[in-house]
Each structure stands twice: as C-alpha cells, then as structure tokens.
Amino acid sequence: MTTTATGTPGRAGTDPLVRIEGVHKFFGEHHVLRGIDMTVQPGEVSVIIGPSGSGKSTLLRCINLLETISAGRIQVREDLIGYKEVNGRLHDLSTKAIANQRREIGMVFQRFNLFPHKTALANIMEAPTQVKRQSKTAARTAALELLDRVGLAERANHYPSQLSGGQQQRVAIARALAMEPELMLFDEPTSALDPELVGDVLNVMKDLAKSGMTMIVVTHEIGFAREVGDTLTFMDGGVVVETGNPRQIIANPQHARTKEFLSRVL
Amino acid sequence: MSQTAKRGSFAGPDDGVERINAVPVRHPGRWVGAAIIVLVLAITAQSLITNPRFHWDLVGTYLLDTLVVQGIGWTLILTVSSMVIAIALAIMLAFMRQSENPLFRYVSWVWVWFFRGTPVYTQLVFWGLVATLYPKIIIGVPFGPEWFSMDTQTVVNATVAAILGLGLNESAYLAEIFRAGLKSVDNGQMEAAEALGMRRSKIMWRIILPQAMRVIVPPTGNETIGMLKTTSLVLAVPFTYDLTFVTNTIANRIYQPIPLLIVAAFWYLLVTSVLMVGQFYIERHFGKGVDNLTKAPVKPAAVAAAVAHAHNPAAPADPEPAAPTSEGGTTP
C-alpha cells in the first residue's frame, strides 16, 4: 500500500537514497511509529505532512539517529543507520561510526538551534573545521559563499540573537549545507516563524531543491508541498495513510483522514 | 521612574515630536533614609578616628611588613593553585556525571559524596598526616617487585598537603556548579551539534561548556572568594605562612590583636576586590552573543572581499547551479 510511485525527474531507475522498512518506535509503552515503509530517490523532495503526534518528526529524527528505532531498518545509500550487520545479527555502531553517518545527513530544526555564542559565520564554520578538519581559510570562504546563497552575506558577524527568526533559520540551513550532505532533513523549519518570515526560508529551500538536493521535509506548508514536492506522504497515528504525487493528493485525497486533515489546513 | 526623568530632560532630535515631560513621583522616605545612613556613617567614622584602641599607627606599621606581604603571597598561591586543581577536577567530574558510561557516573557521584560530606578541616589534617600513614610512596606490582620508592614527606610537604586538601574538597562543590551549568544549556544545542557529526567530547568542549560558563562563572567567582578566606584553615596541616596565621603570630607577639586583624581584613578585602574585577571580564567574555552583543571582530573588508569572491565563481552558473559542488570547488 505504501509503494512510492515517485515522479522524480530524470533519476528513475537508480537505487533509492533512503530506504525505510517496517520501522517501529516505542517511547516506553507509547507506540509512536507503527510500521513505516518509505523510499526516497536521489534528488527527490519528499514532503511529510500530518497532524501533531502523528510521528512525522520522530520518523525524521530516526533517520539521523537522534532517536533509535525499536524495529525495522533504515538505510541511507548502502549504510544501515545505527547498526552494522555481522552474520545476520545487528551490532550497535560505535559513537565514532554514528558521527560519521550523521555527517552525510544535514538536519534543520524547528527551533533553529544555532550556537548562540558564535557568530553566523562561526556557526557555519564549526563543523567543517572541527569535523572535516578543513583549513579556516577554506571554511571561511565556503561559509561566506553559503551565507551569500541564503542572502545573508552582510550578516556574517552577527550573533544569532541579533538575527530575526527567518534569518536564523537560513543560517541554520547554511550550517547544515557546509558539511556537503547528500540528504537534508527539515523538521518543521517554518513552524516557529512569524508568517511574513516564512517566505524567505521557503525560497532558500526551493533553490536547494532545484539544485538537486535530496530532501525530506516535515512541514505544514501545503503550498510548498504542492509546488516543490516530488512526493507527498500523509501520516497519522504512526502509520503512512497515503503517499504519492503531491498535486494529486492535495486535489483529490483518497482517504477520509487525509481529506479531513487537508480541509483543516488549507 | 529614572526613565521618565531621563525622557523628560532628554533633548530629542529635532523631529517635531514633543516629548512627554511629566512631573516625577516624589519620594520623601528616601531622603529620610539617606539622612539616617549619613548619620550612622558619621558616628562610625568619628569612633574609628577618635578611639585610640584601634592603634592605626600599628596598622600602618604592619600593613607592608615583610612577613605580612609574604603571607599575602602564600595565601594567593594557595587560593589560585587549589582553585585550578578544583576547576580541572570539576570539569572532569561534571563531564563524567553526564557520561553514557555508568562507571564514570558512579565514580563522579561517590567523589562528590565523599569530599563534600567530610569537613575541609578534617581533610586538611588528614593530608598533613598522610606521610605518617604512608611513610614511603612505592611504585611497583602489588605483592610483587618494587620499581621505585621515595619518602612521602618530600612529595607531600605542607604546601602540597594544603593545596591538595583545599583543592580536592573544593572540586566536589565546583562539580555540582558545573553540572548545573551544563544542564542549563538547551538540549537542542547537543542535537544540532550531533546532527553535524560532531563527537560528544568535542560538543562538550566547544558547544556546551562555553554556553554553560555563563551560569558557571558567577558561583565559581563566589567560591574563589570563599577559598581566599578558607585558606586560613591551613594551620590544620599545619601550614604556617598564610596571611591569617602570620598576622595572628605578630598579634600574639606584640599583644595587639585589633590592629593586626584590621591589617588582615584590609588585604583580604583588597584581593577580593581585584578578583571581582577579574570576574567582571570573564563574565563579559562568556556572555558573548547573549548578554554582550558587541559584534565579533571580523574585518568588514575581509567579508566584502570574500563575498565578492563568492559572487564571481557563482555568477556565471546557469539557472541550475551546481550548488552542492560549488562550495567544495572553491580556490582560496
């Protein structure tokens, strides 16, 4: 029921970048994810929507191991996330191996989570210099380029507290991009923003999508899903209710729950 | 209140807006209070000047006495060394307490439990007696051969015993202060750094601890000033060169305790004041980006140059820019 008929342009036939199979997640007794299957092709923009508590953020956090899954498997490229398989048995990965897996996956948070004691520039330079051991000069040039790309070059030496929410979120996107990830995860990136600041962030995300970045976006911005998304997935109660072409689903949802949700947010 | 007063007297820019110039609320009680305080101060000053038993001449004689100045030096050495040991241990203990390794967590907990749970005086006496308990320090295999041995007395002399006693005891208190500081940093900071692929030790040093310092510095300054005074307990070791012991000795010799107490108090107060100035600058440093919003020293020219550089290779790119590769392909 959850086969993804992705309309990814030009990339058909390649192996999926992200493969999520039968994923369950329990928080104590609470069964948050109840068997999620999902694939994301390289270059695809996969948008996940759903009411709060549907497990969409949890699923996203499982992909870069901010949460560990209770059952199933998540694979990014050929890497099994969080584990290695030896003779058919799963072994926990060392913290070093986990850090290595995370390098390939960028994450943007609802609450930005910029480092408040560092300037915008230093925020972006932190991971390339500390994790990838890039030289400061190279990292600074790349960081300024990224800041320019998100339209904030002249804010390089501002601290996060001196930036608006929308500007902070764009710096956060630049910070994630500085690690040159092959996958970007967005966890409700515009939910904490004033309405007039949402557009700037969405524009940066649109440009990123156009550049061919693979993105999984948890959002309430139906307009973004329709315009930029290659796939739309509607989650509710820890299961995928419906998935497919965003324009078709938004125009003509097949399930009652999808219909009801869309009628409330549109 | 001060705001209205300021606004009233402030000559605004010539923008044609007539500022509010309200009559401030009167506070007659404050004038009465101020008068009483001035009176009390006057009485105190009069007694200080006219009471001959203060012996201000002796205070003057002994304020810069060689023994006293050396005493200040030793007190400072004890304070600084024990605080350095305590801070280093406290950072380690606080990190251990937050570790995923249960062994580290237990060791840290037991350390704090023990050193906070026994009096510092008792600990100082113990370190003074350690050479009696273990006359020789021997390195070798238990129940096996000895490789190296030396007299404990030469290693743990009175100075080392005093510093160890003060430092280890203080580390337990500081560990709790550091733990509180680390906990005060939003969990999202750890997640953001983890998502960037940073290792835990690096996240602690570069992301969490610098932010925690905002919370850690004020109580640590408090502890440092406390330590300055706690050093007077080192006679328990016995260590006999610190400021309190020295002024006490002089007082007993000349049968004049009051002027020597004043000498000691003066120096403790002066050193405390200097420490407070230092604390101000440390707080300002760690308040960067939160309490202290002066922009970081980035040369505007360098920014402009780098932006121009960023524009050039990016400009000719077609509407479908090779964006993810463009960052990697920069040449300095």
Coordinates of C-alpha atoms in Angstrom, one line a residue:
Chain A
M1 CA 0.0 0.0 0.0
T2 CA 2.9 2.3 0.5
T3 CA 4.7 1.8 -2.8
T4 CA 6.1 5.1 -3.8
A5 CA 5.2 6.0 -7.3
T6 CA 7.7 8.8 -7.4
G7 CA 7.8 11.2 -10.2
T8 CA 11.4 12.1 -9.7
P9 CA 12.6 13.7 -12.9
G10 CA 15.4 12.1 -14.8
R11 CA 16.6 9.9 -11.9
A12 CA 14.3 7.0 -12.4
G13 CA 15.9 3.6 -12.3
T14 CA 18.6 4.5 -9.7
D15 CA 18.7 2.9 -6.3
P16 CA 16.8 4.8 -3.6
L17 CA 19.0 7.1 -1.4
V18 CA 16.8 6.4 1.7
R19 CA 15.0 3.1 2.3
I20 CA 12.8 2.8 5.4
E21 CA 11.4 -0.6 6.0
G22 CA 8.9 -1.7 8.7
V23 CA 10.1 0.9 11.2
H24 CA 8.5 0.9 14.7
K25 CA 9.3 3.2 17.5
F26 CA 8.2 2.9 21.1
F27 CA 8.6 5.6 23.8
G28 CA 8.1 3.4 26.8
E29 CA 4.6 2.0 26.3
H30 CA 3.7 4.6 23.7
H31 CA 3.8 3.2 20.2
V32 CA 4.7 6.2 18.1
L33 CA 5.7 4.6 14.7
R34 CA 3.7 1.5 13.7
G35 CA 5.5 0.0 10.7
I36 CA 6.6 2.8 8.4
D37 CA 7.8 1.9 4.8
M38 CA 9.1 4.7 2.6
T39 CA 11.8 5.2 0.0
V40 CA 13.4 8.5 -1.2
Q41 CA 15.2 8.6 -4.6
P42 CA 18.3 10.7 -5.1
G43 CA 17.3 14.3 -5.9
E44 CA 13.7 13.7 -4.7
V45 CA 11.9 16.2 -2.4
S46 CA 9.8 14.1 -0.1
V47 CA 7.3 16.1 1.9
I48 CA 5.7 14.6 5.0
I49 CA 2.5 16.1 6.5
G50 CA 0.2 15.0 9.2
P51 CA -1.4 16.2 12.5
S52 CA 0.8 16.7 15.5
G53 CA 1.5 13.5 17.3
S54 CA 1.4 11.5 14.0
G55 CA 5.0 10.5 14.4
K56 CA 6.4 12.5 11.4
S57 CA 9.0 14.3 13.4
T58 CA 10.0 11.1 15.2
L59 CA 10.5 9.4 11.8
L60 CA 12.7 12.2 10.7
R61 CA 14.8 12.1 13.9
C62 CA 15.2 8.3 13.5
I63 CA 16.9 8.9 10.1
N64 CA 19.9 10.6 11.7
L65 CA 19.8 8.7 14.9
L66 CA 18.5 11.4 17.2
E67 CA 16.1 8.6 18.1
T68 CA 16.9 4.9 17.9
I69 CA 14.3 2.7 16.2
S70 CA 12.7 -0.2 18.0
A71 CA 12.1 -2.4 15.0
G72 CA 12.7 -2.4 11.2
R73 CA 15.6 -0.8 9.3
I74 CA 16.6 2.5 7.8
Q75 CA 19.2 2.5 5.1
V76 CA 20.8 5.6 3.6
R77 CA 22.7 4.7 0.4
E78 CA 24.2 1.3 1.5
D79 CA 24.6 2.3 5.1
L80 CA 22.4 0.7 7.7
I81 CA 21.6 3.6 10.1
G82 CA 22.8 3.0 13.7
Y83 CA 23.8 -0.6 13.2
K84 CA 26.2 -2.9 11.4
E85 CA 25.1 -6.4 10.3
V86 CA 27.6 -9.2 11.1
N87 CA 26.5 -12.7 10.3
G88 CA 22.8 -11.7 10.3
R89 CA 23.0 -10.2 13.7
L90 CA 22.8 -6.4 14.4
H91 CA 25.5 -4.7 16.4
D92 CA 25.3 -1.2 17.8
L93 CA 27.6 1.2 16.0
S94 CA 30.4 3.0 17.9
T95 CA 29.8 6.7 18.6
K96 CA 32.5 7.4 16.0
A97 CA 30.7 5.5 13.3
I98 CA 27.4 7.1 14.2
A99 CA 29.1 10.6 13.9
N100 CA 30.4 9.5 10.5
Q101 CA 26.9 8.5 9.3
R102 CA 25.5 11.8 10.6
R103 CA 28.0 13.9 8.5
E104 CA 26.2 12.8 5.4
I105 CA 22.8 13.9 6.6
G106 CA 22.1 17.6 7.3
M107 CA 19.3 18.5 9.7
V108 CA 17.3 21.7 10.1
F109 CA 15.3 22.1 13.3
Q110 CA 12.1 23.8 14.1
R111 CA 13.8 25.9 16.8
F112 CA 16.9 26.6 14.6
N113 CA 19.3 25.6 17.4
L114 CA 22.1 27.9 16.2
F115 CA 25.0 28.1 18.7
P116 CA 24.3 31.4 20.5
H117 CA 27.9 32.1 21.5
K118 CA 29.1 32.0 17.9
T119 CA 28.5 34.4 15.1
A120 CA 26.6 33.3 12.0
L121 CA 29.9 32.8 10.2
A122 CA 31.4 30.8 13.1
N123 CA 28.2 28.7 13.3
I124 CA 28.7 27.6 9.7
M125 CA 32.5 27.1 10.0
E126 CA 32.2 25.0 13.2
A127 CA 31.6 21.6 11.7
P128 CA 33.8 21.9 8.6
T129 CA 36.8 22.9 10.7
Q130 CA 36.1 20.7 13.6
V131 CA 34.7 17.5 12.0
K132 CA 36.2 17.6 8.5
R133 CA 39.4 19.4 9.5
Q134 CA 39.1 21.9 6.8
S135 CA 41.5 24.9 7.0
K136 CA 40.0 28.0 8.5
T137 CA 40.6 30.0 5.3
A138 CA 38.8 27.4 3.1
A139 CA 36.0 27.0 5.6
R140 CA 35.5 30.8 5.8
T141 CA 35.3 31.2 2.1
A142 CA 32.8 28.4 1.8
A143 CA 30.8 29.7 4.7
L144 CA 30.6 33.2 3.2
E145 CA 29.6 31.7 -0.1
L146 CA 26.8 29.8 1.7
L147 CA 25.7 32.9 3.6
D148 CA 25.5 34.7 0.3
R149 CA 23.5 31.9 -1.2
V150 CA 20.9 32.2 1.6
G151 CA 21.0 36.0 1.2
L152 CA 22.8 36.9 4.5
A153 CA 26.4 37.7 3.4
E154 CA 26.4 41.0 5.2
R155 CA 25.2 39.4 8.5
A156 CA 28.3 37.2 8.8
N157 CA 29.5 38.7 12.1
H158 CA 26.1 38.9 13.7
Y159 CA 25.3 36.7 16.7
P160 CA 22.1 34.6 16.4
S161 CA 20.3 36.9 18.9
Q162 CA 20.9 39.8 16.6
L163 CA 19.1 38.0 13.7
S164 CA 15.3 37.5 13.1
G165 CA 13.9 34.0 13.2
G166 CA 13.8 33.7 9.4
Q167 CA 17.5 34.8 9.2
Q168 CA 18.5 32.4 11.9
Q169 CA 16.8 29.5 10.1
R170 CA 18.6 30.4 6.9
V171 CA 21.9 30.4 8.7
A172 CA 20.9 27.0 10.1
I173 CA 20.3 25.7 6.6
A174 CA 23.7 27.1 5.5
R175 CA 25.3 25.5 8.6
A176 CA 23.9 22.1 7.6
L177 CA 24.9 22.6 3.9
A178 CA 28.5 23.4 4.9
M179 CA 29.0 19.7 5.6
E180 CA 28.0 18.9 2.0
P181 CA 25.5 16.3 3.0
E182 CA 23.8 14.1 0.4
L183 CA 20.5 14.3 2.3
M184 CA 18.8 17.2 4.1
L185 CA 16.2 16.7 6.7
F186 CA 13.8 19.6 7.6
D187 CA 11.8 19.3 10.8
E188 CA 9.0 21.8 10.6
P189 CA 11.5 24.5 9.5
T190 CA 9.0 27.3 9.3
S191 CA 6.7 26.5 12.2
A192 CA 8.4 28.8 14.7
L193 CA 8.5 31.7 12.4
D194 CA 6.3 34.8 12.0
P195 CA 4.2 34.5 8.9
E196 CA 6.0 37.2 7.0
L197 CA 9.4 35.5 7.5
V198 CA 8.3 32.1 6.2
G199 CA 8.6 33.0 2.6
D200 CA 12.4 33.7 2.7
V201 CA 13.1 30.4 4.3
L202 CA 10.9 28.5 1.8
N203 CA 12.6 30.3 -1.1
V204 CA 16.0 29.1 0.1
M205 CA 14.6 25.6 0.3
K206 CA 13.1 25.9 -3.2
D207 CA 16.5 26.9 -4.5
L208 CA 18.1 24.0 -2.7
A209 CA 15.5 21.6 -4.3
K210 CA 16.2 23.0 -7.7
S211 CA 19.9 22.4 -7.2
G212 CA 19.2 18.7 -7.0
M213 CA 19.5 18.1 -3.2
T214 CA 17.6 15.2 -1.8
M215 CA 15.3 16.5 0.9
I216 CA 12.8 15.1 3.4
V217 CA 10.6 17.9 4.7
V218 CA 8.2 17.6 7.6
T219 CA 6.0 20.7 7.3
H220 CA 2.6 22.3 7.5
E221 CA 3.2 24.4 4.3
I222 CA 0.9 22.7 1.9
G223 CA 1.8 25.3 -0.7
F224 CA 5.4 24.3 -0.6
A225 CA 4.5 20.6 -0.9
R226 CA 2.4 21.3 -4.0
E227 CA 4.9 23.5 -5.6
V228 CA 8.3 21.9 -4.8
G229 CA 7.4 18.3 -3.5
D230 CA 8.0 15.3 -5.7
T231 CA 6.2 13.0 -3.2
L232 CA 3.7 13.8 -0.5
T233 CA 3.3 11.4 2.4
F234 CA 0.4 11.8 4.8
M235 CA 1.0 10.3 8.2
D236 CA -1.5 9.8 11.1
G237 CA -1.3 7.7 14.2
G238 CA 2.1 6.4 13.4
V239 CA 1.3 5.0 10.0
V240 CA 1.6 6.2 6.4
V241 CA -2.0 6.8 5.4
E242 CA -1.4 7.9 1.8
T243 CA 1.6 8.7 -0.4
G244 CA 2.0 9.8 -3.9
N245 CA 2.1 12.9 -6.2
P246 CA 1.5 16.0 -4.1
R247 CA -0.7 17.7 -6.6
Q248 CA -2.9 14.7 -7.0
I249 CA -3.2 14.0 -3.3
I250 CA -4.0 17.7 -2.4
A251 CA -6.5 18.0 -5.2
N252 CA -8.0 14.6 -4.7
P253 CA -7.2 12.8 -1.5
Q254 CA -8.1 9.1 -1.4
H255 CA -8.5 8.6 2.3
A256 CA -11.1 10.2 4.6
R257 CA -8.4 11.1 7.1
T258 CA -6.3 12.8 4.5
K259 CA -9.3 14.7 3.3
E260 CA -10.2 15.8 6.8
F261 CA -6.7 16.9 7.6
L262 CA -6.3 18.9 4.3
S263 CA -9.7 20.6 4.7
R264 CA -8.5 21.9 8.1
V265 CA -5.0 23.2 7.0
L266 CA -5.8 24.5 3.5
Chain B
M1 CA 11.0 56.4 37.4
S2 CA 14.5 57.1 36.2
Q3 CA 13.2 56.5 32.7
T4 CA 10.6 59.2 32.9
A5 CA 13.1 61.6 34.4
K6 CA 15.6 60.8 31.5
R7 CA 12.9 61.2 28.9
G8 CA 11.8 64.5 30.3
S9 CA 15.3 66.0 30.4
F10 CA 16.5 64.5 27.2
A11 CA 16.6 66.9 24.3
G12 CA 15.4 64.7 21.5
P13 CA 16.4 65.1 17.9
D14 CA 14.7 67.9 16.0
D15 CA 11.9 65.7 14.7
G16 CA 9.0 67.9 15.7
V17 CA 7.7 65.3 18.2
E18 CA 7.1 67.0 21.6
R19 CA 8.4 64.6 24.2
I20 CA 6.4 64.0 27.4
N21 CA 7.8 66.0 30.3
A22 CA 5.9 64.6 33.3
V23 CA 6.4 65.6 36.9
P24 CA 8.1 62.5 38.6
V25 CA 6.6 60.9 41.8
R26 CA 8.2 62.4 44.9
H27 CA 9.9 60.0 47.4
P28 CA 10.3 61.8 50.8
G29 CA 11.0 58.5 52.5
R30 CA 14.3 58.2 50.6
W31 CA 15.6 61.5 51.9
V32 CA 14.8 60.4 55.5
G33 CA 16.6 57.1 54.9
A34 CA 19.6 58.8 53.4
A35 CA 19.9 61.2 56.3
I36 CA 19.9 58.3 58.8
I37 CA 22.6 56.5 56.8
V38 CA 24.8 59.6 56.7
L39 CA 24.4 60.0 60.5
V40 CA 25.4 56.4 61.1
L41 CA 28.4 56.7 58.8
A42 CA 29.5 59.9 60.7
I43 CA 29.2 58.2 64.1
T44 CA 31.3 55.2 62.8
A45 CA 33.9 57.5 61.2
Q46 CA 34.2 59.5 64.4
S47 CA 34.7 56.4 66.5
L48 CA 37.3 55.0 64.1
I49 CA 39.3 58.2 64.2
T50 CA 39.0 59.1 67.9
N51 CA 39.1 55.6 69.5
P52 CA 42.9 55.2 70.3
R53 CA 42.5 51.4 70.9
F54 CA 42.3 50.8 67.1
H55 CA 46.0 51.7 67.0
W56 CA 46.0 53.0 63.5
D57 CA 49.8 53.6 63.8
L58 CA 50.4 49.9 64.3
V59 CA 48.1 49.2 61.3
G60 CA 50.3 51.4 59.3
T61 CA 53.5 49.8 60.6
Y62 CA 52.4 46.2 59.8
L63 CA 50.4 46.8 56.6
L64 CA 53.5 46.3 54.5
D65 CA 55.5 44.2 56.9
T66 CA 57.7 41.6 55.1
L67 CA 56.0 38.7 56.8
V68 CA 52.6 40.1 56.0
V69 CA 53.4 40.7 52.3
Q70 CA 54.8 37.1 52.1
G71 CA 51.6 35.9 53.9
I72 CA 49.5 37.5 51.1
G73 CA 51.7 35.8 48.5
W74 CA 51.2 32.4 50.1
T75 CA 47.5 33.0 50.5
L76 CA 47.3 33.8 46.8
I77 CA 49.4 30.8 45.9
L78 CA 47.1 28.5 47.9
T79 CA 43.9 30.1 46.5
V80 CA 45.0 30.0 42.9
S81 CA 46.6 26.5 42.9
S82 CA 43.7 24.9 44.8
M83 CA 41.1 26.6 42.5
V84 CA 43.0 25.5 39.4
I85 CA 43.0 21.9 40.7
A86 CA 39.4 22.1 41.7
I87 CA 38.2 23.6 38.4
A88 CA 40.1 20.9 36.4
L89 CA 38.7 18.2 38.5
A90 CA 35.2 19.7 38.5
I91 CA 35.0 19.9 34.7
M92 CA 36.1 16.2 34.5
L93 CA 33.6 15.2 37.3
A94 CA 30.8 17.1 35.6
F95 CA 31.5 15.5 32.2
M96 CA 31.8 12.1 33.9
R97 CA 28.4 12.6 35.6
Q98 CA 26.8 13.2 32.2
S99 CA 28.6 10.4 30.5
E100 CA 26.9 7.4 28.9
N101 CA 29.5 5.2 30.8
P102 CA 27.8 4.1 34.1
L103 CA 31.2 3.6 35.7
F104 CA 32.1 7.2 35.2
R105 CA 28.8 8.4 36.6
Y106 CA 29.2 6.3 39.8
V107 CA 32.8 7.4 40.4
S108 CA 31.8 11.0 40.0
W109 CA 28.9 10.7 42.3
V110 CA 31.0 8.9 45.0
W111 CA 33.7 11.5 44.8
V112 CA 31.3 14.4 45.3
W113 CA 29.6 12.5 48.1
F114 CA 32.8 11.9 50.0
F115 CA 34.6 15.2 49.6
R116 CA 31.5 17.3 50.2
G117 CA 30.4 15.1 53.0
T118 CA 33.5 15.5 55.2
P119 CA 34.7 18.8 56.8
V120 CA 37.5 20.6 54.9
Y121 CA 39.3 20.9 58.3
T122 CA 39.4 17.1 58.7
Q123 CA 40.6 16.7 55.2
L124 CA 43.4 19.2 55.7
V125 CA 44.5 17.4 58.9
F126 CA 44.4 14.1 57.0
W127 CA 46.7 15.4 54.2
G128 CA 49.1 16.7 56.8
L129 CA 49.2 13.2 58.3
V130 CA 49.5 11.3 55.1
A131 CA 53.3 11.0 55.5
T132 CA 52.7 9.3 58.9
L133 CA 50.2 6.9 57.3
Y134 CA 52.3 6.1 54.3
P135 CA 55.9 7.0 55.0
K136 CA 57.0 5.8 51.6
I137 CA 55.5 6.0 48.1
I138 CA 56.3 2.8 46.3
I139 CA 55.6 2.2 42.6
G140 CA 55.6 -1.5 41.6
V141 CA 53.4 -4.5 41.3
P142 CA 51.1 -5.2 44.4
F143 CA 52.7 -8.1 46.3
G144 CA 55.4 -8.1 43.6
P145 CA 58.6 -6.3 42.9
E146 CA 59.2 -2.6 43.7
W147 CA 60.4 -0.4 40.9
F148 CA 60.7 2.9 42.6
S149 CA 60.2 4.4 46.0
M150 CA 60.5 7.8 47.8
D151 CA 59.8 9.5 51.0
T152 CA 56.2 10.7 51.2
Q153 CA 57.4 13.7 53.3
T154 CA 59.4 15.1 50.3
V155 CA 56.4 14.8 47.9
V156 CA 53.5 15.8 50.1
N157 CA 55.1 18.6 52.1
A158 CA 53.0 21.1 54.0
T159 CA 52.3 23.3 50.9
V160 CA 51.3 20.3 48.7
A161 CA 49.2 18.9 51.5
A162 CA 47.4 22.3 51.9
I163 CA 46.8 22.7 48.2
L164 CA 45.5 19.1 47.8
G165 CA 43.3 19.4 50.9
L166 CA 41.7 22.6 49.7
G167 CA 41.6 21.6 46.0
L168 CA 40.0 18.2 46.4
N169 CA 37.4 19.5 48.8
E170 CA 36.5 22.4 46.5
S171 CA 36.3 20.1 43.5
A172 CA 33.2 18.4 44.9
Y173 CA 31.4 21.7 45.3
L174 CA 32.5 23.0 41.9
A175 CA 31.5 19.8 40.2
E176 CA 27.9 20.5 41.3
I177 CA 28.1 24.0 40.0
F178 CA 29.5 22.8 36.7
R179 CA 26.8 20.1 36.5
A180 CA 24.1 22.7 37.0
G181 CA 25.7 24.9 34.3
L182 CA 25.9 22.0 31.8
K183 CA 22.3 21.2 32.5
S184 CA 21.2 24.8 31.8
V185 CA 22.2 24.5 28.2
D186 CA 19.2 23.7 25.9
N187 CA 19.1 20.1 24.7
G188 CA 18.7 21.4 21.1
Q189 CA 22.3 22.5 21.2
M190 CA 23.5 18.9 21.7
E191 CA 21.2 17.7 19.0
A192 CA 22.3 20.3 16.5
A193 CA 25.9 19.5 17.1
E194 CA 25.3 15.8 16.9
A195 CA 23.4 16.2 13.6
L196 CA 26.6 17.9 12.3
G197 CA 28.5 14.8 13.0
M198 CA 30.5 16.2 16.0
R199 CA 31.8 13.8 18.6
R200 CA 30.5 14.1 22.2
S201 CA 33.7 15.2 23.7
K202 CA 34.1 18.0 21.1
I203 CA 30.4 19.0 21.6
M204 CA 31.0 19.3 25.3
W205 CA 34.2 21.5 25.0
R206 CA 33.2 23.7 22.1
I207 CA 29.4 23.9 22.3
I208 CA 28.0 23.1 25.7
L209 CA 30.7 24.2 28.1
P210 CA 31.2 27.7 26.6
Q211 CA 27.5 28.3 27.0
A212 CA 27.3 26.8 30.4
M213 CA 30.1 29.2 31.6
R214 CA 27.5 32.0 31.7
V215 CA 25.9 30.1 34.5
I216 CA 29.1 28.7 36.0
V217 CA 31.2 31.8 36.4
P218 CA 29.2 33.8 39.0
P219 CA 29.0 31.0 41.6
T220 CA 32.6 30.0 40.8
G221 CA 33.7 33.6 41.5
N222 CA 31.8 33.2 44.8
E223 CA 33.7 30.0 45.5
T224 CA 37.1 31.6 44.7
I225 CA 36.4 34.4 47.1
G226 CA 35.3 31.9 49.6
M227 CA 38.5 29.9 49.0
L228 CA 40.6 33.0 49.7
K229 CA 39.2 33.0 53.2
T230 CA 39.2 29.2 53.6
T231 CA 42.9 29.2 53.1
S232 CA 43.1 30.5 56.7
L233 CA 42.3 26.9 57.8
V234 CA 45.6 25.5 56.5
L235 CA 47.1 25.8 60.0
A236 CA 45.4 22.4 60.4
V237 CA 48.0 20.8 58.1
P238 CA 50.0 22.6 59.7
F239 CA 50.9 25.3 57.1
T240 CA 52.1 28.5 58.8
Y241 CA 52.9 31.1 56.2
D242 CA 49.4 32.3 55.1
L243 CA 48.1 35.8 55.9
T244 CA 45.8 34.8 58.8
F245 CA 48.5 32.7 60.6
V246 CA 51.2 35.4 60.1
T247 CA 49.1 38.3 61.4
N248 CA 47.9 36.2 64.3
T249 CA 51.5 35.4 65.2
I250 CA 52.5 39.1 65.1
A251 CA 49.4 40.0 67.1
N252 CA 50.4 37.5 69.8
R253 CA 54.0 38.7 69.9
I254 CA 53.0 42.4 70.4
Y255 CA 49.8 41.7 72.4
Q256 CA 47.8 43.8 69.9
P257 CA 45.2 41.7 68.1
I258 CA 42.9 44.5 66.8
P259 CA 45.3 46.3 64.5
L260 CA 46.6 43.1 63.0
L261 CA 43.0 41.9 62.4
I262 CA 42.5 45.2 60.5
V263 CA 45.7 44.5 58.5
A264 CA 44.4 41.0 57.5
A265 CA 40.9 42.3 56.8
F266 CA 42.3 45.1 54.6
W267 CA 44.3 42.7 52.5
Y268 CA 41.5 40.1 52.1
L269 CA 39.2 42.9 51.1
L270 CA 41.7 44.3 48.5
V271 CA 42.3 40.9 47.0
T272 CA 38.6 40.2 46.8
S273 CA 38.0 43.4 45.0
V274 CA 40.6 42.5 42.4
L275 CA 39.0 39.1 42.0
M276 CA 35.7 40.8 41.4
V277 CA 37.2 42.9 38.6
G278 CA 38.5 39.7 37.0
Q279 CA 35.1 38.1 37.3
F280 CA 33.5 41.0 35.5
Y281 CA 35.7 40.5 32.5
I282 CA 35.3 36.7 32.5
E283 CA 31.5 37.1 32.6
R284 CA 31.7 39.6 29.7
H285 CA 33.7 37.1 27.7
F286 CA 31.3 34.2 28.2
G287 CA 28.3 36.4 27.7
K288 CA 29.2 36.9 24.1
G289 CA 26.2 36.7 21.8
V290 CA 23.8 36.6 24.8
D291 CA 24.4 39.3 27.4
N292 CA 27.2 41.1 25.4
L293 CA 26.2 41.9 21.9
T294 CA 29.2 43.7 20.6
K295 CA 29.8 42.1 17.2
A296 CA 32.7 39.8 16.8
P297 CA 35.9 41.3 15.4
V298 CA 35.5 40.3 11.7
K299 CA 37.2 42.8 9.4
P300 CA 34.4 44.3 7.1
A301 CA 36.9 44.5 4.3
A302 CA 37.6 40.7 4.6
V303 CA 33.9 40.0 4.5
A304 CA 33.4 42.2 1.4
A305 CA 36.4 40.5 -0.4
A306 CA 35.2 37.0 0.4
V307 CA 31.6 37.9 -0.7
A308 CA 32.9 39.3 -3.9
H309 CA 35.0 36.2 -4.4
A310 CA 31.9 34.1 -3.7
H311 CA 29.9 36.0 -6.3
N312 CA 32.4 35.6 -9.0
P313 CA 32.5 31.9 -9.4
A314 CA 28.8 31.7 -8.7
A315 CA 27.7 34.4 -11.2
P316 CA 28.2 32.6 -14.5
A317 CA 26.4 29.5 -13.2
D318 CA 23.3 28.6 -15.2
P319 CA 19.8 28.6 -13.6
E320 CA 20.5 25.1 -12.4
P321 CA 23.7 25.9 -10.5
A322 CA 25.9 23.0 -9.5
A323 CA 25.3 24.2 -5.9
P324 CA 26.4 21.4 -3.8
T325 CA 29.7 21.1 -5.6
S326 CA 30.4 24.9 -5.7
E327 CA 31.3 25.0 -2.0
G328 CA 33.8 22.3 -2.4
G329 CA 35.3 23.6 -5.5
T330 CA 36.5 27.0 -4.1
T331 CA 40.0 28.0 -4.5
P332 CA 41.4 30.4 -2.0

